[in-house]
Coordinates of C-alpha atoms in Angstrom, one line a residue:
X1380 CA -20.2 -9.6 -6.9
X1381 CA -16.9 -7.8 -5.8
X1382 CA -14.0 -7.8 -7.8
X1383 CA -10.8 -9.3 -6.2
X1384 CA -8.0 -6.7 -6.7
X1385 CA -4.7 -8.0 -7.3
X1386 CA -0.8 -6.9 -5.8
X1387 CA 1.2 -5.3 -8.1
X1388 CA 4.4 -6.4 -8.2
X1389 CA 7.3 -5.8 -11.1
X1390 CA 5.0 -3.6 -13.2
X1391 CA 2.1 -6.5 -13.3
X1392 CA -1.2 -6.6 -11.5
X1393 CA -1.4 -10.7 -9.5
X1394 CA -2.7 -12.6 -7.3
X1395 CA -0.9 -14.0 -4.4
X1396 CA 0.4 -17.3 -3.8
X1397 CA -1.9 -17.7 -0.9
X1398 CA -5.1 -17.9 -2.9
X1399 CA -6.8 -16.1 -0.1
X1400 CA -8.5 -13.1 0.0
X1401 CA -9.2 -10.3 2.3
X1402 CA -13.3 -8.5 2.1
X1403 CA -12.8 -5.2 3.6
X1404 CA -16.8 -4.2 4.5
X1405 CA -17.8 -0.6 5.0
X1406 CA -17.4 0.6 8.6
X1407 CA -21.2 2.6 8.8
X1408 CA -22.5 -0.9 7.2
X1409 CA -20.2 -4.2 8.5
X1410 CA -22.6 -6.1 6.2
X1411 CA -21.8 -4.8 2.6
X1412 CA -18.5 -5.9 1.6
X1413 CA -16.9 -2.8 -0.8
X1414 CA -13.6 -4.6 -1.3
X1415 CA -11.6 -7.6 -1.5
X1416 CA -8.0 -7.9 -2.3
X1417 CA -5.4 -10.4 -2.0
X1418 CA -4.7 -12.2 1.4
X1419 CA -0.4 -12.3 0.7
X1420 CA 2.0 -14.1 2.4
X1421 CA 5.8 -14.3 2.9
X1422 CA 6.4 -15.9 -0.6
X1423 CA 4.5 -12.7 -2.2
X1424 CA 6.3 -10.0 -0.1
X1425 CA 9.9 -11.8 -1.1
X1426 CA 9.0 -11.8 -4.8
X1427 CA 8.3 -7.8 -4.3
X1428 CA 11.3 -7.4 -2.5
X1429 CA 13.3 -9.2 -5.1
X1430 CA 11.9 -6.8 -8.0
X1431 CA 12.2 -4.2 -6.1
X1432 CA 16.3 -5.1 -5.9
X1433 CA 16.4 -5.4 -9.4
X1434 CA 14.5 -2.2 -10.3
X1435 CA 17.4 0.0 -8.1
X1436 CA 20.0 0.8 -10.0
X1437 CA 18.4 1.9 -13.0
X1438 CA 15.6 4.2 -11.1
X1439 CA 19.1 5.7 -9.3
X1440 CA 20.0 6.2 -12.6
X1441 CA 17.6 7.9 -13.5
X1442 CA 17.6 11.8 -13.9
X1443 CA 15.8 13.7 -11.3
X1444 CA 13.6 15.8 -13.6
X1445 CA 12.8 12.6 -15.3
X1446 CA 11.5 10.8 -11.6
X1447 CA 9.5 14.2 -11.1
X1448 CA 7.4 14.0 -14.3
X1449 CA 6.4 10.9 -13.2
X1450 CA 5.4 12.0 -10.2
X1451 CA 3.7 15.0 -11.4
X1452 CA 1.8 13.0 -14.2
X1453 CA 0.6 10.6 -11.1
X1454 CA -0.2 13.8 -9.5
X1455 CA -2.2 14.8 -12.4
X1456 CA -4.3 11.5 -12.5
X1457 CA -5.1 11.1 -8.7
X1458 CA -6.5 14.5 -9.3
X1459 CA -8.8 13.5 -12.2
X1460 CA -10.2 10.6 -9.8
X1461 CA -10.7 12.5 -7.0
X1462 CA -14.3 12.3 -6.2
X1463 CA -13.6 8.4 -7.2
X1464 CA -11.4 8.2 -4.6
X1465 CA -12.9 10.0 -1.9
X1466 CA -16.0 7.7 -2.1
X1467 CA -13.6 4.7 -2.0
X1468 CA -11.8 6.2 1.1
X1469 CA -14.9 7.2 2.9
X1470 CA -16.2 4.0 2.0
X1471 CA -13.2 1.5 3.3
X1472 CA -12.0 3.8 6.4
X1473 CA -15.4 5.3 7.2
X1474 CA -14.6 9.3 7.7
X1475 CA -16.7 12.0 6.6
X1476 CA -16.5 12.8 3.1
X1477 CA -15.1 16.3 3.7
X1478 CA -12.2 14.8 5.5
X1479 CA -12.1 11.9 2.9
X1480 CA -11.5 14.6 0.2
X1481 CA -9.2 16.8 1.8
X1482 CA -6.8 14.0 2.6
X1483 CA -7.1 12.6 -1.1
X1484 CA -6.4 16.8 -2.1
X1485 CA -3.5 16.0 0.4
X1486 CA -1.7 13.2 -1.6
X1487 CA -2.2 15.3 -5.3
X1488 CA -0.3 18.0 -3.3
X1489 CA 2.1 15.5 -1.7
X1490 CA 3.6 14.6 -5.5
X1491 CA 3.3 17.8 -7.3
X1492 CA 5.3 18.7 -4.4
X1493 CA 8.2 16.0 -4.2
X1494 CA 8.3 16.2 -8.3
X1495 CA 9.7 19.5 -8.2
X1496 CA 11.9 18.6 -5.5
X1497 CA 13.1 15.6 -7.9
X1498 CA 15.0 17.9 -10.2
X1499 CA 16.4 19.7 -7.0
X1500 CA 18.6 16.9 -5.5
X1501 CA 22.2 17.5 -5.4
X1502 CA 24.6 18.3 -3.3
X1503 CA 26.9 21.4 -2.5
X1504 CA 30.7 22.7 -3.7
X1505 CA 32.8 23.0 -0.7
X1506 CA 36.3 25.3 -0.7
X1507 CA 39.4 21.8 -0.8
X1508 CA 42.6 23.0 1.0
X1509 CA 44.1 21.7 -2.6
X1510 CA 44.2 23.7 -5.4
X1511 CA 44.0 21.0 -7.6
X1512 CA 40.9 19.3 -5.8
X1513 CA 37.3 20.0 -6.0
X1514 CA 35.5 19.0 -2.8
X1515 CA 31.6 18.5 -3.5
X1516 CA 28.9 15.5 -2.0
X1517 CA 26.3 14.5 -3.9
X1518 CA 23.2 12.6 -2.6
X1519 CA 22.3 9.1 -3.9
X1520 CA 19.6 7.2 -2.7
X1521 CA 19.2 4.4 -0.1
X1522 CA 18.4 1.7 -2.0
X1523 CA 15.0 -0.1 -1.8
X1524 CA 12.6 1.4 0.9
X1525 CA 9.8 -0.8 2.8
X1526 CA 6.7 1.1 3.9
X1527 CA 4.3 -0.2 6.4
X1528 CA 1.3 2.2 6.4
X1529 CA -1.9 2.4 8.4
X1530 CA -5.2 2.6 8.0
X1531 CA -6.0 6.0 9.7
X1532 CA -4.7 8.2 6.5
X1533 CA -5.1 5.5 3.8
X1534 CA -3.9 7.3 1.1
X1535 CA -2.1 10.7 2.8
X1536 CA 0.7 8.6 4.8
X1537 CA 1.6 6.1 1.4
X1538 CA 2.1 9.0 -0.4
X1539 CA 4.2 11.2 1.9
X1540 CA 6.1 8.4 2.7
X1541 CA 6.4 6.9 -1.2
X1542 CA 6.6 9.9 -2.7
X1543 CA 10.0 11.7 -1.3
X1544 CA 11.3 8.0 -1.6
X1545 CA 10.6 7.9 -5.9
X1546 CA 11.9 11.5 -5.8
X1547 CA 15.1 10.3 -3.9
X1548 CA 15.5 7.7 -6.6
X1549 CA 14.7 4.3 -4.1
X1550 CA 12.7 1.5 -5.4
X1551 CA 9.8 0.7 -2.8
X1552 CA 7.8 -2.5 -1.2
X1553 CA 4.5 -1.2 0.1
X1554 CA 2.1 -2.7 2.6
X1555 CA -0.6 -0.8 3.1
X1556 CA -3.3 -1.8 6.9
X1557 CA -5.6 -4.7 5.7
X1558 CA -8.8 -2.1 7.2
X1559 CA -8.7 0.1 4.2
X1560 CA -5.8 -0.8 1.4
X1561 CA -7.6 0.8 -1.3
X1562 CA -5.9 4.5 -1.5
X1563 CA -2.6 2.6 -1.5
X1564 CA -3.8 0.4 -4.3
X1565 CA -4.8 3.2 -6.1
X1566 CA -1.8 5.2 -6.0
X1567 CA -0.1 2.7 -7.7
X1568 CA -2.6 2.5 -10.2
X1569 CA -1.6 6.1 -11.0
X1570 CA 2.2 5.7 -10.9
X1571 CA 1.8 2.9 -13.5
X1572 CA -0.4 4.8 -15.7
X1573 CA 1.9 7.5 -15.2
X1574 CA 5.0 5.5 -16.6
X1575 CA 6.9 4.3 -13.6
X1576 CA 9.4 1.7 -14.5
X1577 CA 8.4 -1.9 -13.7
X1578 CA 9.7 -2.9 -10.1
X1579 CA 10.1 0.8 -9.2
X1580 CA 7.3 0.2 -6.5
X1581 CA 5.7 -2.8 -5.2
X1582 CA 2.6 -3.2 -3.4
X1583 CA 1.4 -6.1 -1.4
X1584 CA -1.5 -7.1 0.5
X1585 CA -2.0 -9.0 3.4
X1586 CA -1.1 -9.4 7.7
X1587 CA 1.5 -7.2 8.6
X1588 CA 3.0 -11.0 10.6
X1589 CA 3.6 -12.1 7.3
X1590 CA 4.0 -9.3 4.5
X1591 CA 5.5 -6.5 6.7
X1592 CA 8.0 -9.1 8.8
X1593 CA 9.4 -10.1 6.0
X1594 CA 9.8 -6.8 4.2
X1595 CA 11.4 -5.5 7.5
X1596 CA 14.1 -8.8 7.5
X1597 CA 14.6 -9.3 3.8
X1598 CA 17.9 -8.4 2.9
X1599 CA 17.2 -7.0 -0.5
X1600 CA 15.7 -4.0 1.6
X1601 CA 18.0 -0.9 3.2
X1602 CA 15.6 0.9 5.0
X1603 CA 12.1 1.1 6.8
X1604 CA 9.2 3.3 7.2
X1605 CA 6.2 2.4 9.7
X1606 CA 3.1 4.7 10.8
X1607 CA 1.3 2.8 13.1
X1608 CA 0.7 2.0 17.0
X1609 CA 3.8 2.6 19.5
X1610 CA 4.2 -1.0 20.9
X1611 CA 4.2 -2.3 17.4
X1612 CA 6.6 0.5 15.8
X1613 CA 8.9 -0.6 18.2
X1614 CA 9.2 -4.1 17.5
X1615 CA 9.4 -2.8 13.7
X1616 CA 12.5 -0.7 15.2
X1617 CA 14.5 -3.3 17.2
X1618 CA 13.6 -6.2 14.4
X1619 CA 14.8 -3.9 11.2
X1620 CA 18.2 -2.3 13.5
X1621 CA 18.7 -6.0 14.0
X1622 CA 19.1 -6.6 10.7
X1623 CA 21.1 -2.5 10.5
X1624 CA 18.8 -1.3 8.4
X1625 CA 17.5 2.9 8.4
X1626 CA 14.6 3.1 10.0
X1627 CA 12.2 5.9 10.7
X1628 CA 8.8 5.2 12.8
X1629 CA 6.0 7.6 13.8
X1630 CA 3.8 6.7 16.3
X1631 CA 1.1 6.9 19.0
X1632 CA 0.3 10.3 21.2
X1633 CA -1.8 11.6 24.1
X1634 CA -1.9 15.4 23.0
X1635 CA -2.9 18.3 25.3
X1636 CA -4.5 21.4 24.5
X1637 CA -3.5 24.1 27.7
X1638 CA -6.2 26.3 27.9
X1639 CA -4.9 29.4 29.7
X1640 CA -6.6 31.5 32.2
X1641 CA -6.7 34.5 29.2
X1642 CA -8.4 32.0 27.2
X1643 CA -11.6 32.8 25.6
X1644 CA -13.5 29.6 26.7
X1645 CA -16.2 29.2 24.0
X1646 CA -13.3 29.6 21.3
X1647 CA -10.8 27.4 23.0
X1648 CA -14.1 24.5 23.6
X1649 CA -14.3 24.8 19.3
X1650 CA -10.7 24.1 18.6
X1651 CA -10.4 21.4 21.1
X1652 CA -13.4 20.0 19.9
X1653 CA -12.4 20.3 16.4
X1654 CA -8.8 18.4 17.4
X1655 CA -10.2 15.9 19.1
X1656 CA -13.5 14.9 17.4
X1657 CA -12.4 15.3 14.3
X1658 CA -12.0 12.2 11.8
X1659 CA -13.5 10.3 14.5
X1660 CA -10.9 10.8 16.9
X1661 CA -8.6 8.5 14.8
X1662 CA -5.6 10.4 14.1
X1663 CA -2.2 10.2 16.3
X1664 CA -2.3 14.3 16.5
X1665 CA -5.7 13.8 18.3
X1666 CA -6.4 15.9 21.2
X1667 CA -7.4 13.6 23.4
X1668 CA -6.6 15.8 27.0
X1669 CA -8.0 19.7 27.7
X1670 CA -5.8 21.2 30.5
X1671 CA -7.7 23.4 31.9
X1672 CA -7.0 26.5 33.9
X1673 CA -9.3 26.6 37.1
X1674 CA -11.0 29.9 36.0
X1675 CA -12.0 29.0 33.1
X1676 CA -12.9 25.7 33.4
X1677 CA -16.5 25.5 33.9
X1678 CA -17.3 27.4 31.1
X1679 CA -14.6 25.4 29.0
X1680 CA -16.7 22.2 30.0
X1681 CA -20.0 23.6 29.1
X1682 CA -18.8 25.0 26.1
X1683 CA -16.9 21.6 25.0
X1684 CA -20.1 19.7 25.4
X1685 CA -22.2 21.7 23.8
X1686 CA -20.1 21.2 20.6
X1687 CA -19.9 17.2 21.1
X1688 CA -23.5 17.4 21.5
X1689 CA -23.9 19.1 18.4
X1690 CA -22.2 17.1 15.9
X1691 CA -24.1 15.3 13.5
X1692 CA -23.1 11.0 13.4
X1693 CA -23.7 9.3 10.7
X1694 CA -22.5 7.3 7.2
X1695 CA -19.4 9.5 6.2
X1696 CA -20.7 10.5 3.0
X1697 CA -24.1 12.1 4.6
X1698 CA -22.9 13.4 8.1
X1699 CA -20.1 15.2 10.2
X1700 CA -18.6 12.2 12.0
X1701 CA -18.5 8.7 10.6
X1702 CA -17.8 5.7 12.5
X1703 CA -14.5 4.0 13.5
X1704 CA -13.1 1.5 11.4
X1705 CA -13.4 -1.6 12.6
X1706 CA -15.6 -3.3 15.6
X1707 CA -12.0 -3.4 17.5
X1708 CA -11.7 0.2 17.4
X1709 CA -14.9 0.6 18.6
X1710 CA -14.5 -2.4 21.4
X1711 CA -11.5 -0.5 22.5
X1712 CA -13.4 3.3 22.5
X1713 CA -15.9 2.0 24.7
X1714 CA -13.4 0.2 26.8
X1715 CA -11.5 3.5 27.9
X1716 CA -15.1 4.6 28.6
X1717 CA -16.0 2.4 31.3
X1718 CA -12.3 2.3 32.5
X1719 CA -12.4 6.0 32.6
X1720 CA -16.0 6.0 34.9
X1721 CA -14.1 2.9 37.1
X1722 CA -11.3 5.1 37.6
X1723 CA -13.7 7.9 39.3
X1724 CA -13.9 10.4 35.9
X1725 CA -17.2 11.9 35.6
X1726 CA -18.7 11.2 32.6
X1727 CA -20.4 14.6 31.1
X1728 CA -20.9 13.9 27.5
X1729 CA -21.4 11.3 24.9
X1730 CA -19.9 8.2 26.4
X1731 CA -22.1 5.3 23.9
X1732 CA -23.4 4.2 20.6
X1733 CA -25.8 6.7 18.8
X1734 CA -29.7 4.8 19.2
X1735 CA -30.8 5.4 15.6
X1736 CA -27.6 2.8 14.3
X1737 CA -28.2 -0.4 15.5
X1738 CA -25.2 -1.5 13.0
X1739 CA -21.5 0.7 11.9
X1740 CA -19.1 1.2 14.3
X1741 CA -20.4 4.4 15.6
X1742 CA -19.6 6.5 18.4
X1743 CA -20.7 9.3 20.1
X1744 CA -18.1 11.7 20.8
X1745 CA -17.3 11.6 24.7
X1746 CA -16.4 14.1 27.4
X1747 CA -14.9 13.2 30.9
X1748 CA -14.3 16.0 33.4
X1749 CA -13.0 15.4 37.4
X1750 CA -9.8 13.6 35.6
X1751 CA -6.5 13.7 37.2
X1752 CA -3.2 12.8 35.3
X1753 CA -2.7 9.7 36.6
X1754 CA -6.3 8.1 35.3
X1755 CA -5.6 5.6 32.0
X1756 CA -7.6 7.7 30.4
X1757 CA -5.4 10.6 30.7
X1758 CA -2.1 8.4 30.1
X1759 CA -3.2 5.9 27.3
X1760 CA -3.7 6.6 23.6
X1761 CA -7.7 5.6 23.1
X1762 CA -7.5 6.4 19.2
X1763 CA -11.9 7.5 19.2
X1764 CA -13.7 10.4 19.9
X1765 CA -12.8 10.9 23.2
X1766 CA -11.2 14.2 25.6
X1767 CA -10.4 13.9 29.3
X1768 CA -10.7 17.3 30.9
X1769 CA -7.7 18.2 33.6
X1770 CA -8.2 20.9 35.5
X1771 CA -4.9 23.0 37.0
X1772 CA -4.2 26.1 38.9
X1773 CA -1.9 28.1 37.1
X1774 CA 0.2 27.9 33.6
X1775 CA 2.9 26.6 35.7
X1776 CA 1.1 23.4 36.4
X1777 CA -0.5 23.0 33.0
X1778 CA 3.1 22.6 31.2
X1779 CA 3.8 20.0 33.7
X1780 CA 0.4 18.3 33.4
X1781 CA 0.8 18.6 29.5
X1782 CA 3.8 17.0 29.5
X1783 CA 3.6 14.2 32.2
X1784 CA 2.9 11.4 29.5
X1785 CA 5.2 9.1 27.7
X1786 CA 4.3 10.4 24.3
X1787 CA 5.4 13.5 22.4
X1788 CA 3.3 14.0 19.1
X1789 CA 1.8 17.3 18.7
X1790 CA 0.7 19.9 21.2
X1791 CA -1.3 23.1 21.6
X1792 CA -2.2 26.1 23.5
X1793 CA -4.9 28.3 23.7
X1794 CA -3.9 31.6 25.2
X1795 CA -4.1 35.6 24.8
X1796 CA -0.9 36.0 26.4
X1797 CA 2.2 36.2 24.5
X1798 CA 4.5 35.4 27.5
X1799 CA 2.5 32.0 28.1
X1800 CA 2.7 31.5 24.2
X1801 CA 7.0 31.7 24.0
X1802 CA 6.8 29.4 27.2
X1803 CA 4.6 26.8 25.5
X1804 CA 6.7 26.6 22.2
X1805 CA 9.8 26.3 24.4
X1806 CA 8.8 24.1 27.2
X1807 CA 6.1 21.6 25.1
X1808 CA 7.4 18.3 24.8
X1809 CA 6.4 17.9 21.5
X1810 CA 7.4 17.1 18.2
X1811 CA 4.6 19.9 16.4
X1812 CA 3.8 22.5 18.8
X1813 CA 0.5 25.0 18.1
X1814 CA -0.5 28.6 19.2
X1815 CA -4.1 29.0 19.1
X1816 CA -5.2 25.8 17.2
X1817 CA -6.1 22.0 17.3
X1818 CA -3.3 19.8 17.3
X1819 CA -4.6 18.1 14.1
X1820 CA -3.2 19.2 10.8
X1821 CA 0.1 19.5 9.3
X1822 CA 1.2 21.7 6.5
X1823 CA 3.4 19.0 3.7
X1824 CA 6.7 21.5 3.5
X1825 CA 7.5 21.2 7.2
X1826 CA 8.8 18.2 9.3
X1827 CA 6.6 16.3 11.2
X1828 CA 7.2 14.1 13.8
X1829 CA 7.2 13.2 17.4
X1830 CA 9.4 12.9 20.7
X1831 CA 9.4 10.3 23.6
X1832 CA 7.1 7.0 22.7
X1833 CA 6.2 8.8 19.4
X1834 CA 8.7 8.4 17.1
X1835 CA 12.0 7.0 16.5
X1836 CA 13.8 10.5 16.9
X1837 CA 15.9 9.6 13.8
X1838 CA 14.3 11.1 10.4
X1839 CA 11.2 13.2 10.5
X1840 CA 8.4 12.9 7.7
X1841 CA 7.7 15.9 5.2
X1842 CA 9.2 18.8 3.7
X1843 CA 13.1 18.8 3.1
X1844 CA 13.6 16.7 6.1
X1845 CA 11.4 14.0 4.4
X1846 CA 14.3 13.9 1.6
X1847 CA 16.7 13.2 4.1
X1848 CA 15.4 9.5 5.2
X1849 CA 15.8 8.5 1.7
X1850 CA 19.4 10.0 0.5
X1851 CA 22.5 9.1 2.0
X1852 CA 25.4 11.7 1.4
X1853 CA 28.6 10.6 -0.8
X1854 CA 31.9 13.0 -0.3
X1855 CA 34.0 13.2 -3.9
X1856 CA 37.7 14.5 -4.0
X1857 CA 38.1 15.3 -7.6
X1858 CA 42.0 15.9 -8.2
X1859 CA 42.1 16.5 -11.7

């Protein structure tokens, strides 16, 4: 039998007013259900809210250092569970346990990081044209933060969003995607052994029409963070600047790899490969589009199938690639494929479900040369293991091809000239730009964070600039 987990909400672990439940089954097995938790509604997201409201002025209060320890005693304890958690992650979201564990590594690192930062907010002395004045600011936090999470990076994304807003001093409502709630749940299991005051952070369960709408409109909360799809981020955006909230959204992307004409082919194939088969494809850094210099090309192509071909598909604790997470992620996948062969793209690897699974959500990871830029395929966000192939004839039209979509997440390029490097990083539109690597992967100390479609352009994610979403600045005069 499966145990029911339970919101947390005001330092206590309960069950929603709903009475329903959610069973989240495992992705490489639909039939075994690993989870269940609580099935929330309005009236449970409005309670959080609430506590979360009442919790804020004494977490302000707070002393930095003091927020920090918690955070680095949660730290501490995420770390002891890690193998725990990796299984439960591979488990509910379905990636391979190597990428499982290096995204659980990812939140330990995430609050060791933003506890020291805790002790480090303050603000600066500035030179007053009095002298009998001192001029400083001083940063305070924002007040109570909702964060609406997905289910990609189930327990990376809650904690780079949750922890810079503890460190900041806010008091947080969490909902965490209904596909894989787990990690979330589980970092506030940690945070409460840890010693986090009761109402400091909230965590609730349940449709993002009923949990999440309410978080974004209650007006106990100041300001929103929400990873997710573009056409939904932007309803969260126009519903919570309604309501004059601060928000901050990170969304979709098409990303490009521009493989120059001094590329080495076989190299440039692996970390295109790696970018965009990786974690199944399911990551909004994906590469999902190869530009392609005409030389190069065909042995790009050949090169880029021979490592689709090559990668082992299977349960994500015994293979390379696991399966997507749901049956509508995979509905979707194979829906850009037969657009993609409608549309006149030639179809040279992958392109089905793997014969020896006759249930999981599995996918083999897909190749499409003969694409232009104005195919779906090479417009659309498909969110699986897929890569459309464009070829171009010269750098000149590779920028242009690369950045001809509506999105503007993370690109790369593959190159051996330095010129065509410097261009790249200038001309890319693109929030993360890369020299010789997969777009995937983002170092925590550094903002992150998109242009065009893919973000909100206000506050990036990570690093300093992740403090910055969460503090608002306060100007004293001191005439003493």
């Amino acid at each position: 039998m499966t145990d029911t987990n339970t919101n947390y909400v005001n330092g206590e672990w309960v069950s929603s007013a709903t009475s329903e439940t959610i069973d989240v089954a495992n992705p490489a097995n639909p039939s075994e259900v690993v989870a269940r938790y609580q099935q929330s509604g309005s009236e449970d997201a409005d309670e959080a809210a609430r506590a979360a409201a009442d919790a804020a002025s004494d977490w302000a209060d707070t002393p930095g250092p003091e927020r920090g320890r918690i955070l680095r005693q949660a730290g501490t304890i995420l770390a002891d569970r890690k193998d725990e958690l990796t299984e439960q992650l591979v488990a509910e979201e379905g990636k391979a346990r190597p990428e499982a564990a290096g995204e659980v590594q990812r939140a330990i690192d995430i609050f060791h990081y933003f506890a020291g930062k805790a002790a480090d907010l303050g603000g600066t002395v500035k030179g007053s044209s009095s002298r009998d004045t001192t001029l400083y600011t001083r940063k305070e936090p924002v007040g109570v933060a909702a964060l609406i999470t997905p289910w990609n990076y189930p327990i990376a994304i809650p904690a780079w969003k949750l922890a810079p807003a503890l460190a900041a001093g806010n008091t947080v409502v969490l909902k965490p995607a209904s596909a894989a709630p787990g990690p979330a749940v589980a970092l506030a299991e940690a945070l409460d052994e840890a010693g986090l005051p009761d109402g400091v952070l909230n965590v609730v369960t349940g449709p993002g029409s009923d949990v999440a709408s309410t978080f974004v409109e209650h007006e106990a909360v100041d300001a929103v963070s929400f990873t997710g799809s573009s056409q939904v981020g932007e309803m969260v955006y126009d519903q919570a600047t309604d309501q004059g909230k601060r928000v901050q959204t990170e969304l979709g992307g098409k990303n490009p790899t521009l493989v120059s004409e001094s590329a080495d082919p076989e190299e440039a194939a692996e970390i295109v490969a790696t970018g965009g088969f990786g974690t199944t494809g399911q990551s909004c850094t994906a590469c999902s589009r190869a530009v392609v210099h005409e030389d190069v090309y065909d042995e790009f192509v050949d090169a880029l199938v021979a490592e689709a071909e090559s990668i082992d598909i299977g349960p994500g604790l015994e293979a390379e690639m696991g399966p997507q997470v749901s049956q509508s992620e995979l509905d979707s996948t194979l829906e850009y494929i037969d657009i993609a062969q409608d549309e006149g793209a030639t179809l040279a690897a992958g392109g089905g479900t793997p014969d020896e699974y006759d249930s999981g959500y599995f996918v083999e990871p897909t190749v499409f040369t003969d694409v232009s830029n104005d195919m779906r395929i090479a417009q659309e966000e498909v969110f699986g293991p897929v890569v459309a192939v464009i070829k171009v004839s010269d750098f000149d039209e590779g920028l242009e091809v690369a950045n001809d979509v509506e999105y503007g997440l993370s690109a790369s390029v593959v190159t051996d000239d330095h010129t065509e490097a410097n261009r790249f990083v200038d001309e890319a539109e693109a929030g993360v730009v890369k020299v010789n690597e997969k777009t995937t992967g983002l170092e925590l100390h550094v903002p992150f964070g998109g242009f065009k479609r893919s973000s909100s352009e206000t506050w990036r994610e990570q690093g300093d600039e992740g403090l910055e979403f969460y503090t608002i600045e306060k100007t004293v005069y001191d005439n003493y």
